[in-house]
């Protein structure tokens, strides 16, 4: 082979390599899905092995047999969930795109003084002192913007203290970390989650910390934050709210920026008319479609009122998740319709 031919072959080889590299970069979402599916199946087998080891140490043969059967059924369910999550994630790639998710979070783009924000987001307020109360089933949820900040990758985030009570007992205590961009975008940078349970027989019966599952922090262990509310929401806009693989993977899509009850069609599903008439009278409420890539088939809608924020979350085909029952900064929150 002469030198000219060799140079041409080398060039073609380089171009082919670049083409493969570019194709891989263009299919990052799908490649991520495949990798997570493999990891999910590996974890399932590991969990099954631990369960079977536990079974070995039961005293009676009948108990060991039942334990192995239960472990086998749990393993089958876990494998089924891995497959469902894979398919759900693959479908989401068509919506969020195949590109890598690596948002540039530049501290210069964010406010540091939450007493004086550059452009407060009317649909996701972050001003210190604001407080909301929500009701959902037998849960009471209070959220307050407290006068505390968290420095995350150079960005000053404000702390929202989120407390969930079940039958008046603390069930979850979370510090959410949000950041206000100077352009008005509200960002989510993570949360410290503490999950509690209480147990009959304890004297006194008080909530016990059982795990910190769901905790996320931008910049730690590959976790990345995302947008929680754009500065100027637009119908069809899609964004990731959080990106903590196999832990917390939430996606949102803007469905309406002019919602008013009675003109929303499917968006009126499960929406209390009196609540929407009070908070969306000007036809300027924002509705988003929200889903977790870890919960196949579960789709929620979130409703936001201008200058109040989230006032309702519904689960499509199921019913109301949580509903605003009070706030301390807007007269429209006085005597809200009960849940």
Short mmCIF file of C-alpha atoms in Angstrom, two decimals:
data_model
loop_
_atom_site.label_atom_id
_atom_site.label_comp_id
_atom_site.label_asym_id
_atom_site.label_seq_id
_atom_site.Cartn_x
_atom_site.Cartn_y
_atom_site.Cartn_z
CA UNK A 1 0.00 0.00 0.00
CA UNK A 2 1.51 3.37 -1.03
CA UNK A 3 1.64 6.35 1.31
CA UNK A 4 -1.23 8.20 -0.35
CA UNK A 5 -3.50 5.21 0.03
CA UNK A 6 -2.36 4.73 3.63
CA UNK A 7 -3.06 8.39 4.45
CA UNK A 8 -6.51 8.10 2.84
CA UNK A 9 -7.27 4.92 4.79
CA UNK A 10 -6.11 6.53 8.03
CA UNK A 11 -8.27 9.57 7.35
CA UNK A 12 -11.29 7.39 6.64
CA UNK A 13 -10.61 5.46 9.84
CA UNK A 14 -10.43 8.68 11.82
CA UNK A 15 -13.67 9.94 10.30
CA UNK A 16 -15.36 6.63 11.07
CA UNK A 17 -14.14 6.87 14.66
CA UNK A 18 -15.42 10.43 14.94
CA UNK A 19 -18.78 9.37 13.50
CA UNK A 20 -19.12 6.61 16.10
CA UNK A 21 -18.09 9.04 18.85
CA UNK A 22 -20.62 11.65 17.69
CA UNK A 23 -23.36 9.03 17.42
CA UNK A 24 -22.63 7.89 20.97
CA UNK A 25 -22.77 11.47 22.20
CA UNK A 26 -26.08 11.97 20.41
CA UNK A 27 -27.58 8.91 22.13
CA UNK A 28 -26.45 9.60 25.67
CA UNK A 29 -29.95 9.38 27.13
CA UNK A 30 -30.57 5.93 25.63
CA UNK A 31 -27.10 4.74 26.68
CA UNK A 32 -27.80 5.96 30.22
CA UNK A 33 -31.08 4.03 30.21
CA UNK A 34 -29.30 0.83 29.17
CA UNK A 35 -26.63 1.25 31.84
CA UNK A 36 -29.20 1.89 34.56
CA UNK A 37 -31.18 -1.18 33.49
CA UNK A 38 -28.11 -3.36 33.81
CA UNK A 39 -27.36 -1.87 37.23
CA UNK A 40 -30.97 -2.40 38.33
CA UNK A 41 -30.84 -6.10 37.43
CA UNK A 42 -27.49 -6.49 39.21
CA UNK A 43 -28.92 -4.86 42.33
CA UNK A 44 -31.97 -7.07 42.16
CA UNK A 45 -29.80 -10.19 42.14
CA UNK A 46 -27.72 -8.85 45.03
CA UNK A 47 -30.83 -8.15 47.08
CA UNK A 48 -32.15 -11.62 46.29
CA UNK A 49 -28.91 -13.15 47.50
CA UNK A 50 -29.12 -11.27 50.81
CA UNK A 51 -32.74 -12.32 51.25
CA UNK A 52 -31.87 -15.97 50.70
CA UNK A 53 -29.03 -15.69 53.19
CA UNK A 54 -31.50 -14.39 55.76
CA UNK A 55 -33.75 -17.37 55.03
CA UNK A 56 -30.92 -19.79 55.80
CA UNK A 57 -30.83 -18.60 59.39
CA UNK A 58 -34.47 -19.26 60.24
CA UNK A 59 -35.03 -22.07 62.73
CA UNK A 60 -37.76 -24.17 61.11
CA UNK A 61 -37.69 -25.82 57.70
CA UNK A 62 -41.19 -24.51 56.93
CA UNK A 63 -40.15 -20.95 57.75
CA UNK A 64 -37.07 -21.28 55.54
CA UNK A 65 -39.21 -22.61 52.68
CA UNK A 66 -41.75 -19.78 52.98
CA UNK A 67 -38.95 -17.26 53.23
CA UNK A 68 -37.33 -18.53 50.01
CA UNK A 69 -40.68 -18.40 48.20
CA UNK A 70 -41.28 -14.83 49.36
CA UNK A 71 -37.75 -13.87 48.32
CA UNK A 72 -38.30 -15.40 44.88
CA UNK A 73 -41.57 -13.53 44.38
CA UNK A 74 -39.96 -10.27 45.52
CA UNK A 75 -37.14 -10.88 43.06
CA UNK A 76 -39.60 -11.39 40.21
CA UNK A 77 -41.40 -8.16 41.12
CA UNK A 78 -38.10 -6.29 41.30
CA UNK A 79 -37.05 -7.55 37.87
CA UNK A 80 -40.41 -6.50 36.48
CA UNK A 81 -39.89 -3.01 37.90
CA UNK A 82 -36.43 -2.84 36.28
CA UNK A 83 -38.02 -3.57 32.91
CA UNK A 84 -40.84 -1.07 33.45
CA UNK A 85 -38.36 1.63 34.50
CA UNK A 86 -36.25 0.93 31.43
CA UNK A 87 -39.22 1.34 29.11
CA UNK A 88 -40.45 4.45 30.95
CA UNK A 89 -37.00 6.04 30.75
CA UNK A 90 -36.67 5.16 27.05
CA UNK A 91 -39.95 6.90 26.34
CA UNK A 92 -38.75 9.96 28.25
CA UNK A 93 -35.65 10.23 26.04
CA UNK A 94 -37.94 11.17 23.16
CA UNK A 95 -39.19 14.08 25.27
CA UNK A 96 -36.08 15.37 27.06
CA UNK A 97 -33.72 14.58 24.19
CA UNK A 98 -30.66 12.38 23.81
CA UNK A 99 -28.11 15.00 24.86
CA UNK A 100 -26.07 14.72 28.03
CA UNK A 101 -27.62 16.31 31.08
CA UNK A 102 -24.95 18.54 32.57
CA UNK A 103 -26.43 21.97 33.35
CA UNK A 104 -24.05 24.87 33.83
CA UNK A 105 -24.74 26.26 37.29
CA UNK A 106 -22.68 29.47 37.37
CA UNK A 107 -22.76 31.27 40.76
CA UNK A 108 -22.65 34.64 38.96
CA UNK A 109 -26.10 33.91 37.55
CA UNK A 110 -27.72 33.59 41.01
CA UNK A 111 -28.83 35.93 43.76
CA UNK A 112 -27.23 35.75 47.18
CA UNK A 113 -29.59 38.05 49.14
CA UNK A 114 -32.99 36.46 49.59
CA UNK A 115 -34.32 39.56 51.30
CA UNK A 116 -33.92 41.43 48.01
CA UNK A 117 -34.25 39.19 44.95
CA UNK A 118 -33.46 40.55 41.48
CA UNK A 119 -36.51 39.02 39.78
CA UNK A 120 -38.72 36.96 42.11
CA UNK A 121 -40.47 34.12 40.33
CA UNK A 122 -44.23 34.67 40.80
CA UNK A 123 -45.02 30.97 40.38
CA UNK A 124 -42.34 29.65 42.73
CA UNK A 125 -41.73 32.32 45.40
CA UNK A 126 -38.54 32.07 47.46
CA UNK A 127 -38.89 35.14 49.68
CA UNK A 128 -37.95 34.54 53.32
CA UNK A 129 -40.85 34.10 55.73
CA UNK A 130 -43.43 32.78 53.29
CA UNK A 131 -45.31 29.75 54.54
CA UNK A 132 -47.76 27.30 52.95
CA UNK A 133 -49.99 24.56 54.36
CA UNK A 134 -51.17 21.59 52.33
CA UNK A 135 -53.49 18.67 52.98
CA UNK A 136 -53.35 15.28 51.32
CA UNK A 137 -55.24 12.24 52.59
CA UNK A 138 -54.33 11.91 56.26
CA UNK A 139 -51.21 14.07 55.83
CA UNK A 140 -50.61 17.68 56.83
CA UNK A 141 -47.70 19.35 55.05
CA UNK A 142 -46.17 22.69 56.05
CA UNK A 143 -43.49 24.46 54.01
CA UNK A 144 -41.67 27.61 55.11
CA UNK A 145 -38.89 29.66 53.53
CA UNK A 146 -36.57 30.04 56.52
CA UNK A 147 -33.78 32.58 56.98
CA UNK A 148 -31.03 30.03 56.32
CA UNK A 149 -28.84 29.47 53.28
CA UNK A 150 -26.78 26.60 51.93
CA UNK A 151 -23.70 27.10 49.73
CA UNK A 152 -23.80 24.49 46.94
CA UNK A 153 -21.07 24.52 44.30
CA UNK A 154 -20.64 28.24 44.92
CA UNK A 155 -24.36 29.01 44.62
CA UNK A 156 -26.22 30.45 47.61
CA UNK A 157 -29.39 28.42 48.03
CA UNK A 158 -32.27 29.27 50.36
CA UNK A 159 -33.68 26.63 52.71
CA UNK A 160 -37.34 25.60 52.59
CA UNK A 161 -38.29 23.57 55.65
CA UNK A 162 -40.81 20.94 54.62
CA UNK A 163 -42.56 18.98 57.37
CA UNK A 164 -45.08 16.20 56.82
CA UNK A 165 -47.29 14.94 59.64
CA UNK A 166 -49.48 11.83 59.58
CA UNK A 167 -52.14 11.77 62.28
CA UNK A 168 -50.25 14.59 64.02
CA UNK A 169 -47.01 12.58 64.18
CA UNK A 170 -43.92 13.69 62.27
CA UNK A 171 -43.50 11.50 59.18
CA UNK A 172 -40.94 13.40 57.11
CA UNK A 173 -38.67 16.39 57.75
CA UNK A 174 -36.91 17.82 54.73
CA UNK A 175 -34.68 20.80 54.09
CA UNK A 176 -35.13 21.66 50.41
CA UNK A 177 -32.46 23.80 48.76
CA UNK A 178 -33.64 26.18 46.07
CA UNK A 179 -31.75 28.93 44.26
CA UNK A 180 -33.04 32.11 42.65
CA UNK A 181 -31.43 32.93 39.31
CA UNK A 182 -31.14 36.63 38.51
CA UNK A 183 -33.30 36.13 35.42
CA UNK A 184 -36.20 34.89 37.57
CA UNK A 185 -35.76 31.13 37.14
CA UNK A 186 -36.20 29.09 40.33
CA UNK A 187 -33.73 26.21 40.57
CA UNK A 188 -33.73 23.09 42.72
CA UNK A 189 -30.31 22.04 44.04
CA UNK A 190 -31.21 19.21 46.39
CA UNK A 191 -32.68 18.22 49.70
CA UNK A 192 -31.81 16.56 52.97
CA UNK A 193 -34.57 14.07 53.72
CA UNK A 194 -35.32 12.47 57.08
CA UNK A 195 -38.06 9.84 57.14
CA UNK A 196 -39.74 8.94 60.43
CA UNK A 197 -42.08 6.27 61.75
CA UNK A 198 -43.68 5.73 65.12
CA UNK A 199 -44.34 2.32 66.65
CA UNK A 200 -47.04 1.00 68.96
CA UNK A 201 -45.74 0.00 72.36
CA UNK A 202 -43.17 2.78 72.63
CA UNK A 203 -43.61 4.92 75.73
CA UNK A 204 -43.75 7.76 74.97
CA UNK A 205 -44.66 7.10 71.36
CA UNK A 206 -42.55 9.49 69.32
CA UNK A 207 -41.35 9.54 65.73
CA UNK A 208 -38.17 7.53 65.08
CA UNK A 209 -35.73 8.28 62.27
CA UNK A 210 -35.76 5.25 59.96
CA UNK A 211 -33.83 6.43 56.87
CA UNK A 212 -32.66 9.38 54.78
CA UNK A 213 -33.79 7.89 51.48
CA UNK A 214 -34.25 10.39 48.66
CA UNK A 215 -31.59 12.86 49.76
CA UNK A 216 -29.95 14.71 46.85
CA UNK A 217 -27.26 17.37 46.58
CA UNK A 218 -26.08 19.02 43.38
CA UNK A 219 -22.43 18.18 42.79
CA UNK A 220 -22.29 15.16 45.11
CA UNK A 221 -21.95 11.61 43.75
CA UNK A 222 -22.98 12.71 40.28
CA UNK A 223 -26.18 14.39 41.47
CA UNK A 224 -27.36 17.40 39.48
CA UNK A 225 -30.07 19.90 40.18
CA UNK A 226 -32.49 21.39 37.72
CA UNK A 227 -35.18 23.97 37.06
CA UNK A 228 -38.22 23.91 39.32
CA UNK A 229 -39.97 26.82 37.55
CA UNK A 230 -38.78 28.72 34.47
CA UNK A 231 -38.66 32.51 34.53
CA UNK A 232 -41.07 32.60 31.59
CA UNK A 233 -42.93 29.27 31.30
CA UNK A 234 -43.97 28.34 27.77
CA UNK A 235 -46.35 25.59 26.69
CA UNK A 236 -44.40 22.54 25.59
CA UNK A 237 -41.31 23.48 27.58
CA UNK A 238 -39.65 20.39 29.09
CA UNK A 239 -37.05 20.39 31.84
CA UNK A 240 -35.46 18.10 34.38
CA UNK A 241 -36.13 19.08 37.98
CA UNK A 242 -33.57 16.73 39.52
CA UNK A 243 -31.04 14.20 38.27
CA UNK A 244 -29.84 11.71 40.88
CA UNK A 245 -29.70 8.46 38.95
CA UNK A 246 -31.61 5.54 40.49
CA UNK A 247 -32.55 7.84 43.37
CA UNK A 248 -34.50 10.87 42.18
CA UNK A 249 -35.19 11.56 38.51
CA UNK A 250 -38.02 14.03 37.95
CA UNK A 251 -39.16 15.60 34.68
CA UNK A 252 -41.68 18.41 34.11
CA UNK A 253 -43.48 19.70 31.03
CA UNK A 254 -45.51 22.92 30.84
CA UNK A 255 -49.09 22.18 29.76
CA UNK A 256 -50.70 25.60 30.17
CA UNK A 257 -49.83 29.15 31.20
CA UNK A 258 -53.39 30.47 30.92
CA UNK A 259 -55.33 27.95 32.94
CA UNK A 260 -58.76 28.85 34.30
CA UNK A 261 -61.34 26.36 35.50
CA UNK A 262 -63.93 25.41 32.90
CA UNK A 263 -61.70 26.06 29.92
CA UNK A 264 -59.03 23.51 30.69
CA UNK A 265 -60.65 20.33 29.30
CA UNK A 266 -58.67 17.40 30.73
CA UNK A 267 -56.79 19.84 32.98
CA UNK A 268 -59.97 20.26 35.05
CA UNK A 269 -59.81 16.62 36.17
CA UNK A 270 -60.01 16.46 39.99
CA UNK A 271 -59.59 20.24 40.31
CA UNK A 272 -61.91 21.73 42.97
CA UNK A 273 -63.85 24.40 41.09
CA UNK A 274 -64.07 26.81 44.04
CA UNK A 275 -60.32 26.65 44.59
CA UNK A 276 -59.47 27.27 40.95
CA UNK A 277 -62.02 30.08 40.60
CA UNK A 278 -60.42 31.87 43.53
CA UNK A 279 -56.78 31.44 42.49
CA UNK A 280 -57.06 31.36 38.69
CA UNK A 281 -59.76 33.95 38.11
CA UNK A 282 -57.52 35.92 35.73
CA UNK A 283 -56.74 32.87 33.60
CA UNK A 284 -53.03 33.06 34.39
CA UNK A 285 -52.35 29.84 36.29
CA UNK A 286 -49.57 27.53 35.15
CA UNK A 287 -50.12 23.77 34.87
CA UNK A 288 -47.29 21.28 34.51
CA UNK A 289 -47.11 17.57 33.83
CA UNK A 290 -44.75 15.89 36.28
CA UNK A 291 -43.39 12.38 36.50
CA UNK A 292 -40.57 10.42 38.06
CA UNK A 293 -38.54 8.06 35.90
CA UNK A 294 -38.52 5.68 38.88
CA UNK A 295 -42.34 5.34 38.95
CA UNK A 296 -43.48 3.98 35.58
CA UNK A 297 -46.93 5.10 34.49
CA UNK A 298 -47.50 7.57 37.31
CA UNK A 299 -48.21 11.07 35.97
CA UNK A 300 -49.11 14.08 38.07
CA UNK A 301 -50.31 17.56 37.24
CA UNK A 302 -49.21 20.54 39.32
CA UNK A 303 -51.14 23.81 39.39
CA UNK A 304 -49.45 27.12 40.19
CA UNK A 305 -51.15 30.45 40.93
CA UNK A 306 -49.39 33.74 40.29
CA UNK A 307 -47.83 35.21 43.48
CA UNK A 308 -48.80 32.11 45.50
CA UNK A 309 -47.09 29.15 43.86
CA UNK A 310 -48.19 25.52 43.99
CA UNK A 311 -51.81 25.17 45.09
CA UNK A 312 -52.78 21.72 43.84
CA UNK A 313 -51.25 18.44 42.74
CA UNK A 314 -53.36 15.74 41.13
CA UNK A 315 -52.46 12.26 39.94
CA UNK A 316 -53.86 11.55 36.48
CA UNK A 317 -56.66 9.00 36.65
CA UNK A 318 -56.38 8.69 40.45
CA UNK A 319 -57.32 11.90 42.29
CA UNK A 320 -55.97 14.76 44.36
CA UNK A 321 -52.50 14.37 45.82
CA UNK A 322 -52.12 17.54 47.87
CA UNK A 323 -54.13 20.75 48.06
CA UNK A 324 -53.26 24.16 49.44
CA UNK A 325 -55.25 24.95 52.58
CA UNK A 326 -53.49 28.12 53.73
CA UNK A 327 -50.62 30.59 53.33
CA UNK A 328 -49.43 33.56 55.37
CA UNK A 329 -48.80 36.17 52.68
CA UNK A 330 -51.81 36.49 50.35
CA UNK A 331 -55.45 37.30 51.24
CA UNK A 332 -56.64 34.75 48.69
CA UNK A 333 -55.41 32.08 51.14
CA UNK A 334 -57.96 33.18 53.74
CA UNK A 335 -60.71 30.57 54.13
CA UNK A 336 -59.62 28.40 51.23
CA UNK A 337 -62.03 25.57 50.33
CA UNK A 338 -61.36 22.54 52.54
CA UNK A 339 -59.83 19.36 51.14
#
